[in-house]
Amino acid sequence: MSRRIIPLVRHGAAPSTAPGSSASGQPLGLVRDTLLRPMHDLRISVTDRCNFRCTYCMPRAVFDKDYSYVPHGDLLSFEEIAQLARLFVAHGVAKIRLTGGEPLLRRDIHELVGMLAQLRAADGTPLDLTLTTNGSLLERMASPLAAAGLKRVTVSLDALDETIFQGMNDAEFRVESVLRGIDAALDAGLGPIKINMVVQRGINENQILPMARYFRGSGQIVRFIEYMDVGTSNGWRMEQVLPSAEVVSMIDREMPIEPVDHNYPGEVAQRWRYRDGGGEIGVISSVTRAFCQSCTRARLSPDGQLYTCLFASQGTQLRELLRGGASELEISGAIASIWRQRSDRYSELRGAATASRDKVEMSYIGG
Ligand code: SAM
Ligand code: SF4
Ligand code: SF4
């Protein structure tokens, strides 16, 4: 089966870009969208391919050998990514997360990290540069990534039970390989590590307590994520969502926890700490407690499209501007103009009206 939600590219329709002709006439500098949200984070998806087939993200029946991934020639080169990233930084981005698909499948990814590590935020400080991975290739990649300037890493792990984990990744990857990746990342200085666990009712909810127990006291932070209706492939149903409030009370009953303030405005995870000093956990309640009002994330796809929401059905093609010889000022103006027009708040509106929308796949745009 060959089916991918091909983003409906606005070919040649990037907003007017000439200096002086964008929405406010200002192609450079900090920008805010229609809900006054600044652009603070950039997620860069470096590939739409993955060696896992997580049933909630890339179900094997859809992402099979005939699936049409982004052709190699359409992928942004590292130089193109770095060039665009610099323009985003000029508009206020201070945090960059590399994602995918599986970002460590992209050959020589540490070289891209090295280029991005050179960038400086508006206040002159280095960027908060991080990466989300399934951990399967982290054991050998952690050290070169850290040497290239990566600051931290987030590792996804949905279960400690081997049968449940393999049932979810559907590619025979073992828990042990991910745990070895986590150890290597810690040895390389990429800690503290955030561990992402997508919770699905009836699938891995019995792994919540084992995961909390295992990482408690380790310095790592498990983040329990509500299962989301991203893309159109995973057959999402509301009954499969286990609300974060239930996760919190489940953990609190055995290991008492208390809420902690956000680290920074716009942080998506609600933080909780063990009352006995055993560290902290996070919950990400994208479904039951939408956080669109503070969403400051722009997303760049592997083929150079800018998306302003995880649930968007279309992006705006920046690669064509780059390859078509547009000046940096023009591309910068296009980015600013797109952000100024942004009004996305999908999670707040989620319901019957949004259910049938075409949405970009998570493996294409990244988490
Ligand atoms: N392959 C890498 C990984 O799994 O860490 C990076 C990309 S993955 C799309 C980024 C994050 O999105 C992962 O933590 C993954 O568990 C999460 N994710 C994927 N599909 C999801 C869904 N339907 N609901 C909630 N989180 C999801
Ligand atoms: Fe791959 Fe990550 Fe999606 Fe799993 S969640 S299929 S590891 S991209
Ligand atoms: Fe941001 Fe869109 Fe998610 Fe709302 S639904 S938090 S706007 S990515």
PDB file of N, CA, C and O in Angstrom, residues 215-272:
ATOM      1  N   PHE A 215      12.987   4.523  36.797  1.00  0.00           N
ATOM      2  CA  PHE A 215      13.771   5.749  36.584  1.00  0.00           C
ATOM      3  C   PHE A 215      13.776   6.674  37.799  1.00  0.00           C
ATOM      4  O   PHE A 215      14.510   7.656  37.825  1.00  0.00           O
ATOM      5  N   ARG A 216      12.961   6.360  38.805  1.00  0.00           N
ATOM      6  CA  ARG A 216      12.947   7.184  40.015  1.00  0.00           C
ATOM      7  C   ARG A 216      14.314   7.119  40.688  1.00  0.00           C
ATOM      8  O   ARG A 216      14.889   6.048  40.827  1.00  0.00           O
ATOM      9  N   GLY A 217      14.816   8.264  41.048  1.00  0.00           N
ATOM     10  CA  GLY A 217      16.114   8.285  41.731  1.00  0.00           C
ATOM     11  C   GLY A 217      17.301   8.210  40.774  1.00  0.00           C
ATOM     12  O   GLY A 217      18.449   8.261  41.194  1.00  0.00           O
ATOM     13  N   SER A 218      17.039   8.099  39.466  1.00  0.00           N
ATOM     14  CA  SER A 218      18.149   7.952  38.512  1.00  0.00           C
ATOM     15  C   SER A 218      18.623   9.305  37.974  1.00  0.00           C
ATOM     16  O   SER A 218      19.657   9.390  37.322  1.00  0.00           O
ATOM     17  N   GLY A 219      17.811  10.348  38.213  1.00  0.00           N
ATOM     18  CA  GLY A 219      18.141  11.657  37.620  1.00  0.00           C
ATOM     19  C   GLY A 219      17.469  11.849  36.263  1.00  0.00           C
ATOM     20  O   GLY A 219      17.428  12.964  35.746  1.00  0.00           O
ATOM     21  N   GLN A 220      16.937  10.765  35.666  1.00  0.00           N
ATOM     22  CA  GLN A 220      16.259  10.901  34.368  1.00  0.00           C
ATOM     23  C   GLN A 220      14.781  11.236  34.636  1.00  0.00           C
ATOM     24  O   GLN A 220      14.247  10.941  35.710  1.00  0.00           O
ATOM     25  N   ILE A 221      14.144  11.842  33.650  1.00  0.00           N
ATOM     26  CA  ILE A 221      12.766  12.320  33.845  1.00  0.00           C
ATOM     27  C   ILE A 221      11.829  11.627  32.856  1.00  0.00           C
ATOM     28  O   ILE A 221      11.921  11.866  31.640  1.00  0.00           O
ATOM     29  N   VAL A 222      10.974  10.756  33.364  1.00  0.00           N
ATOM     30  CA  VAL A 222      10.007  10.105  32.473  1.00  0.00           C
ATOM     31  C   VAL A 222       8.868  11.080  32.218  1.00  0.00           C
ATOM     32  O   VAL A 222       8.362  11.724  33.134  1.00  0.00           O
ATOM     33  N   ARG A 223       8.486  11.179  30.944  1.00  0.00           N
ATOM     34  CA  ARG A 223       7.354  12.046  30.590  1.00  0.00           C
ATOM     35  C   ARG A 223       6.265  11.177  29.953  1.00  0.00           C
ATOM     36  O   ARG A 223       6.486  10.535  28.924  1.00  0.00           O
ATOM     37  N   PHE A 224       5.127  11.154  30.613  1.00  0.00           N
ATOM     38  CA  PHE A 224       4.019  10.325  30.155  1.00  0.00           C
ATOM     39  C   PHE A 224       3.175  11.165  29.199  1.00  0.00           C
ATOM     40  O   PHE A 224       2.643  12.216  29.591  1.00  0.00           O
ATOM     41  N   ILE A 225       3.065  10.702  27.955  1.00  0.00           N
ATOM     42  CA  ILE A 225       2.418  11.500  26.905  1.00  0.00           C
ATOM     43  C   ILE A 225       1.069  10.898  26.539  1.00  0.00           C
ATOM     44  O   ILE A 225       0.964   9.689  26.285  1.00  0.00           O
ATOM     45  N   GLU A 226       0.056  11.740  26.512  1.00  0.00           N
ATOM     46  CA  GLU A 226      -1.256  11.253  26.059  1.00  0.00           C
ATOM     47  C   GLU A 226      -1.186  10.907  24.570  1.00  0.00           C
ATOM     48  O   GLU A 226      -0.596  11.658  23.785  1.00  0.00           O
ATOM     49  N   TYR A 227      -1.786   9.806  24.248  1.00  0.00           N
ATOM     50  CA  TYR A 227      -1.835   9.333  22.865  1.00  0.00           C
ATOM     51  C   TYR A 227      -2.636  10.331  22.022  1.00  0.00           C
ATOM     52  O   TYR A 227      -3.777  10.652  22.343  1.00  0.00           O
ATOM     53  N   MET A 228      -2.013  10.820  20.941  1.00  0.00           N
ATOM     54  CA  MET A 228      -2.644  11.896  20.157  1.00  0.00           C
ATOM     55  C   MET A 228      -3.151  11.408  18.803  1.00  0.00           C
ATOM     56  O   MET A 228      -2.633  10.448  18.233  1.00  0.00           O
ATOM     57  N   ASP A 229      -4.087  12.173  18.268  1.00  0.00           N
ATOM     58  CA  ASP A 229      -4.692  11.886  16.965  1.00  0.00           C
ATOM     59  C   ASP A 229      -3.900  12.524  15.835  1.00  0.00           C
ATOM     60  O   ASP A 229      -4.460  13.183  14.969  1.00  0.00           O
ATOM     61  N   VAL A 230      -2.584  12.318  15.863  1.00  0.00           N
ATOM     62  CA  VAL A 230      -1.755  12.882  14.795  1.00  0.00           C
ATOM     63  C   VAL A 230      -1.954  12.070  13.510  1.00  0.00           C
ATOM     64  O   VAL A 230      -2.252  10.879  13.558  1.00  0.00           O
ATOM     65  N   GLY A 231      -1.754  12.715  12.375  1.00  0.00           N
ATOM     66  CA  GLY A 231      -1.823  12.014  11.100  1.00  0.00           C
ATOM     67  C   GLY A 231      -3.186  11.385  10.858  1.00  0.00           C
ATOM     68  O   GLY A 231      -4.183  11.697  11.516  1.00  0.00           O
ATOM     69  N   THR A 232      -3.197  10.450   9.908  1.00  0.00           N
ATOM     70  CA  THR A 232      -4.465   9.793   9.575  1.00  0.00           C
ATOM     71  C   THR A 232      -4.295   8.286   9.509  1.00  0.00           C
ATOM     72  O   THR A 232      -5.178   7.570   9.061  1.00  0.00           O
ATOM     73  N   SER A 233      -3.115   7.793   9.965  1.00  0.00           N
ATOM     74  CA  SER A 233      -2.815   6.374   9.775  1.00  0.00           C
ATOM     75  C   SER A 233      -3.035   5.514  11.004  1.00  0.00           C
ATOM     76  O   SER A 233      -3.130   4.296  10.891  1.00  0.00           O
ATOM     77  N   ASN A 234      -3.043   6.137  12.184  1.00  0.00           N
ATOM     78  CA  ASN A 234      -2.955   5.293  13.381  1.00  0.00           C
ATOM     79  C   ASN A 234      -4.307   4.845  13.930  1.00  0.00           C
ATOM     80  O   ASN A 234      -4.363   4.122  14.929  1.00  0.00           O
ATOM     81  N   GLY A 235      -5.396   5.231  13.309  1.00  0.00           N
ATOM     82  CA  GLY A 235      -6.716   4.760  13.744  1.00  0.00           C
ATOM     83  C   GLY A 235      -7.055   5.205  15.159  1.00  0.00           C
ATOM     84  O   GLY A 235      -7.730   4.484  15.903  1.00  0.00           O
ATOM     85  N   TRP A 236      -6.619   6.396  15.528  1.00  0.00           N
ATOM     86  CA  TRP A 236      -6.792   6.931  16.884  1.00  0.00           C
ATOM     87  C   TRP A 236      -8.253   6.936  17.319  1.00  0.00           C
ATOM     88  O   TRP A 236      -9.137   7.261  16.531  1.00  0.00           O
ATOM     89  N   ARG A 237      -8.482   6.539  18.565  1.00  0.00           N
ATOM     90  CA  ARG A 237      -9.828   6.660  19.146  1.00  0.00           C
ATOM     91  C   ARG A 237      -9.681   7.207  20.559  1.00  0.00           C
ATOM     92  O   ARG A 237      -8.735   6.856  21.279  1.00  0.00           O
ATOM     93  N   MET A 238     -10.614   8.071  20.940  1.00  0.00           N
ATOM     94  CA  MET A 238     -10.551   8.729  22.242  1.00  0.00           C
ATOM     95  C   MET A 238     -10.480   7.702  23.379  1.00  0.00           C
ATOM     96  O   MET A 238      -9.801   7.931  24.391  1.00  0.00           O
ATOM     97  N   GLU A 239     -11.125   6.561  23.210  1.00  0.00           N
ATOM     98  CA  GLU A 239     -11.128   5.548  24.293  1.00  0.00           C
ATOM     99  C   GLU A 239      -9.716   5.052  24.600  1.00  0.00           C
ATOM    100  O   GLU A 239      -9.466   4.474  25.662  1.00  0.00           O
ATOM    101  N   GLN A 240      -8.795   5.231  23.623  1.00  0.00           N
ATOM    102  CA  GLN A 240      -7.431   4.728  23.845  1.00  0.00           C
ATOM    103  C   GLN A 240      -6.567   5.737  24.602  1.00  0.00           C
ATOM    104  O   GLN A 240      -5.409   5.459  24.897  1.00  0.00           O
ATOM    105  N   VAL A 241      -7.128   6.916  24.858  1.00  0.00           N
ATOM    106  CA  VAL A 241      -6.350   7.948  25.570  1.00  0.00           C
ATOM    107  C   VAL A 241      -6.505   7.751  27.068  1.00  0.00           C
ATOM    108  O   VAL A 241      -7.627   7.685  27.581  1.00  0.00           O
ATOM    109  N   LEU A 242      -5.394   7.629  27.756  1.00  0.00           N
ATOM    110  CA  LEU A 242      -5.445   7.562  29.218  1.00  0.00           C
ATOM    111  C   LEU A 242      -5.083   8.961  29.727  1.00  0.00           C
ATOM    112  O   LEU A 242      -3.938   9.400  29.572  1.00  0.00           O
ATOM    113  N   PRO A 243      -6.054   9.688  30.292  1.00  0.00           N
ATOM    114  CA  PRO A 243      -5.773  11.071  30.686  1.00  0.00           C
ATOM    115  C   PRO A 243      -4.610  11.159  31.684  1.00  0.00           C
ATOM    116  O   PRO A 243      -4.473  10.304  32.568  1.00  0.00           O
ATOM    117  N   SER A 244      -3.818  12.200  31.533  1.00  0.00           N
ATOM    118  CA  SER A 244      -2.663  12.384  32.422  1.00  0.00           C
ATOM    119  C   SER A 244      -3.076  12.412  33.890  1.00  0.00           C
ATOM    120  O   SER A 244      -2.307  11.981  34.761  1.00  0.00           O
ATOM    121  N   ALA A 245      -4.279  12.930  34.163  1.00  0.00           N
ATOM    122  CA  ALA A 245      -4.728  12.999  35.558  1.00  0.00           C
ATOM    123  C   ALA A 245      -4.741  11.599  36.169  1.00  0.00           C
ATOM    124  O   ALA A 245      -4.411  11.412  37.352  1.00  0.00           O
ATOM    125  N   GLU A 246      -5.080  10.601  35.363  1.00  0.00           N
ATOM    126  CA  GLU A 246      -5.085   9.220  35.883  1.00  0.00           C
ATOM    127  C   GLU A 246      -3.662   8.721  36.115  1.00  0.00           C
ATOM    128  O   GLU A 246      -3.393   7.986  37.064  1.00  0.00           O
ATOM    129  N   VAL A 247      -2.748   9.127  35.215  1.00  0.00           N
ATOM    130  CA  VAL A 247      -1.343   8.730  35.388  1.00  0.00           C
ATOM    131  C   VAL A 247      -0.819   9.303  36.701  1.00  0.00           C
ATOM    132  O   VAL A 247      -0.178   8.604  37.507  1.00  0.00           O
ATOM    133  N   VAL A 248      -1.124  10.575  36.930  1.00  0.00           N
ATOM    134  CA  VAL A 248      -0.638  11.248  38.140  1.00  0.00           C
ATOM    135  C   VAL A 248      -1.192  10.562  39.387  1.00  0.00           C
ATOM    136  O   VAL A 248      -0.446  10.246  40.333  1.00  0.00           O
ATOM    137  N   SER A 249      -2.490  10.254  39.399  1.00  0.00           N
ATOM    138  CA  SER A 249      -3.009   9.657  40.639  1.00  0.00           C
ATOM    139  C   SER A 249      -2.510   8.224  40.829  1.00  0.00           C
ATOM    140  O   SER A 249      -2.259   7.785  41.953  1.00  0.00           O
ATOM    141  N   MET A 250      -2.285   7.528  39.723  1.00  0.00           N
ATOM    142  CA  MET A 250      -1.743   6.164  39.824  1.00  0.00           C
ATOM    143  C   MET A 250      -0.355   6.178  40.488  1.00  0.00           C
ATOM    144  O   MET A 250      -0.055   5.406  41.398  1.00  0.00           O
ATOM    145  N   ILE A 251       0.485   7.105  40.026  1.00  0.00           N
ATOM    146  CA  ILE A 251       1.847   7.191  40.576  1.00  0.00           C
ATOM    147  C   ILE A 251       1.794   7.715  42.017  1.00  0.00           C
ATOM    148  O   ILE A 251       2.463   7.184  42.917  1.00  0.00           O
ATOM    149  N   ASP A 252       0.952   8.716  42.236  1.00  0.00           N
ATOM    150  CA  ASP A 252       0.866   9.354  43.555  1.00  0.00           C
ATOM    151  C   ASP A 252       0.448   8.361  44.647  1.00  0.00           C
ATOM    152  O   ASP A 252       0.910   8.441  45.782  1.00  0.00           O
ATOM    153  N   ARG A 253      -0.409   7.409  44.274  1.00  0.00           N
ATOM    154  CA  ARG A 253      -0.862   6.428  45.275  1.00  0.00           C
ATOM    155  C   ARG A 253       0.300   5.600  45.802  1.00  0.00           C
ATOM    156  O   ARG A 253       0.366   5.274  46.972  1.00  0.00           O
ATOM    157  N   GLU A 254       1.233   5.270  44.923  1.00  0.00           N
ATOM    158  CA  GLU A 254       2.363   4.427  45.379  1.00  0.00           C
ATOM    159  C   GLU A 254       3.584   5.267  45.782  1.00  0.00           C
ATOM    160  O   GLU A 254       4.284   4.937  46.747  1.00  0.00           O
ATOM    161  N   MET A 255       3.839   6.334  45.027  1.00  0.00           N
ATOM    162  CA  MET A 255       5.031   7.152  45.270  1.00  0.00           C
ATOM    163  C   MET A 255       4.566   8.607  45.295  1.00  0.00           C
ATOM    164  O   MET A 255       4.485   9.239  44.228  1.00  0.00           O
ATOM    165  N   PRO A 256       4.233   9.152  46.455  1.00  0.00           N
ATOM    166  CA  PRO A 256       3.605  10.477  46.514  1.00  0.00           C
ATOM    167  C   PRO A 256       4.390  11.547  45.749  1.00  0.00           C
ATOM    168  O   PRO A 256       5.620  11.634  45.845  1.00  0.00           O
ATOM    169  N   ILE A 257       3.642  12.338  44.979  1.00  0.00           N
ATOM    170  CA  ILE A 257       4.258  13.402  44.166  1.00  0.00           C
ATOM    171  C   ILE A 257       3.529  14.724  44.399  1.00  0.00           C
ATOM    172  O   ILE A 257       2.388  14.736  44.850  1.00  0.00           O
ATOM    173  N   GLU A 258       4.209  15.806  44.078  1.00  0.00           N
ATOM    174  CA  GLU A 258       3.608  17.140  44.198  1.00  0.00           C
ATOM    175  C   GLU A 258       3.985  17.962  42.967  1.00  0.00           C
ATOM    176  O   GLU A 258       5.025  17.720  42.358  1.00  0.00           O
ATOM    177  N   PRO A 259       3.125  18.925  42.586  1.00  0.00           N
ATOM    178  CA  PRO A 259       3.410  19.705  41.370  1.00  0.00           C
ATOM    179  C   PRO A 259       4.609  20.636  41.544  1.00  0.00           C
ATOM    180  O   PRO A 259       4.899  21.075  42.654  1.00  0.00           O
ATOM    181  N   VAL A 260       5.270  20.898  40.434  1.00  0.00           N
ATOM    182  CA  VAL A 260       6.418  21.814  40.416  1.00  0.00           C
ATOM    183  C   VAL A 260       6.128  22.877  39.356  1.00  0.00           C
ATOM    184  O   VAL A 260       5.489  22.589  38.349  1.00  0.00           O
ATOM    185  N   ASP A 261       6.623  24.100  39.567  1.00  0.00           N
ATOM    186  CA  ASP A 261       6.414  25.175  38.593  1.00  0.00           C
ATOM    187  C   ASP A 261       7.102  24.863  37.268  1.00  0.00           C
ATOM    188  O   ASP A 261       8.100  24.145  37.235  1.00  0.00           O
ATOM    189  N   HIS A 262       6.599  25.477  36.200  1.00  0.00           N
ATOM    190  CA  HIS A 262       7.237  25.348  34.896  1.00  0.00           C
ATOM    191  C   HIS A 262       8.661  25.882  34.944  1.00  0.00           C
ATOM    192  O   HIS A 262       8.964  26.812  35.674  1.00  0.00           O
ATOM    193  N   ASN A 263       9.534  25.266  34.125  1.00  0.00           N
ATOM    194  CA  ASN A 263      10.903  25.772  33.983  1.00  0.00           C
ATOM    195  C   ASN A 263      10.920  27.085  33.222  1.00  0.00           C
ATOM    196  O   ASN A 263      11.754  27.948  33.454  1.00  0.00           O
ATOM    197  N   TYR A 264      10.000  27.186  32.241  1.00  0.00           N
ATOM    198  CA  TYR A 264       9.953  28.375  31.380  1.00  0.00           C
ATOM    199  C   TYR A 264       8.550  28.468  30.796  1.00  0.00           C
ATOM    200  O   TYR A 264       7.840  27.463  30.710  1.00  0.00           O
ATOM    201  N   PRO A 265       8.135  29.675  30.390  1.00  0.00           N
ATOM    202  CA  PRO A 265       6.794  29.808  29.809  1.00  0.00           C
ATOM    203  C   PRO A 265       6.705  28.968  28.531  1.00  0.00           C
ATOM    204  O   PRO A 265       7.645  28.916  27.765  1.00  0.00           O
ATOM    205  N   GLY A 266       5.601  28.288  28.350  1.00  0.00           N
ATOM    206  CA  GLY A 266       5.431  27.502  27.120  1.00  0.00           C
ATOM    207  C   GLY A 266       5.909  26.070  27.254  1.00  0.00           C
ATOM    208  O   GLY A 266       5.825  25.302  26.302  1.00  0.00           O
ATOM    209  N   GLU A 267       6.445  25.688  28.415  1.00  0.00           N
ATOM    210  CA  GLU A 267       6.866  24.294  28.600  1.00  0.00           C
ATOM    211  C   GLU A 267       5.633  23.391  28.490  1.00  0.00           C
ATOM    212  O   GLU A 267       4.616  23.637  29.147  1.00  0.00           O
ATOM    213  N   VAL A 268       5.740  22.360  27.643  1.00  0.00           N
ATOM    214  CA  VAL A 268       4.534  21.555  27.391  1.00  0.00           C
ATOM    215  C   VAL A 268       4.239  20.555  28.509  1.00  0.00           C
ATOM    216  O   VAL A 268       3.090  20.202  28.737  1.00  0.00           O
ATOM    217  N   ALA A 269       5.282  20.086  29.177  1.00  0.00           N
ATOM    218  CA  ALA A 269       5.057  19.084  30.220  1.00  0.00           C
ATOM    219  C   ALA A 269       4.686  19.765  31.535  1.00  0.00           C
ATOM    220  O   ALA A 269       5.240  20.804  31.879  1.00  0.00           O
ATOM    221  N   GLN A 270       3.703  19.180  32.222  1.00  0.00           N
ATOM    222  CA  GLN A 270       3.461  19.622  33.603  1.00  0.00           C
ATOM    223  C   GLN A 270       4.387  18.785  34.476  1.00  0.00           C
ATOM    224  O   GLN A 270       4.427  17.558  34.352  1.00  0.00           O
ATOM    225  N   ARG A 271       5.109  19.484  35.345  1.00  0.00           N
ATOM    226  CA  ARG A 271       6.138  18.786  36.140  1.00  0.00           C
ATOM    227  C   ARG A 271       5.595  18.370  37.507  1.00  0.00           C
ATOM    228  O   ARG A 271       4.842  19.104  38.144  1.00  0.00           O
ATOM    229  N   TRP A 272       6.035  17.208  37.952  1.00  0.00           N
ATOM    230  CA  TRP A 272       5.708  16.701  39.285  1.00  0.00           C
ATOM    231  C   TRP A 272       6.986  16.153  39.897  1.00  0.00           C
ATOM    232  O   TRP A 272       7.822  15.601  39.171  1.00  0.00           O
TER     233      TRP A 272
END
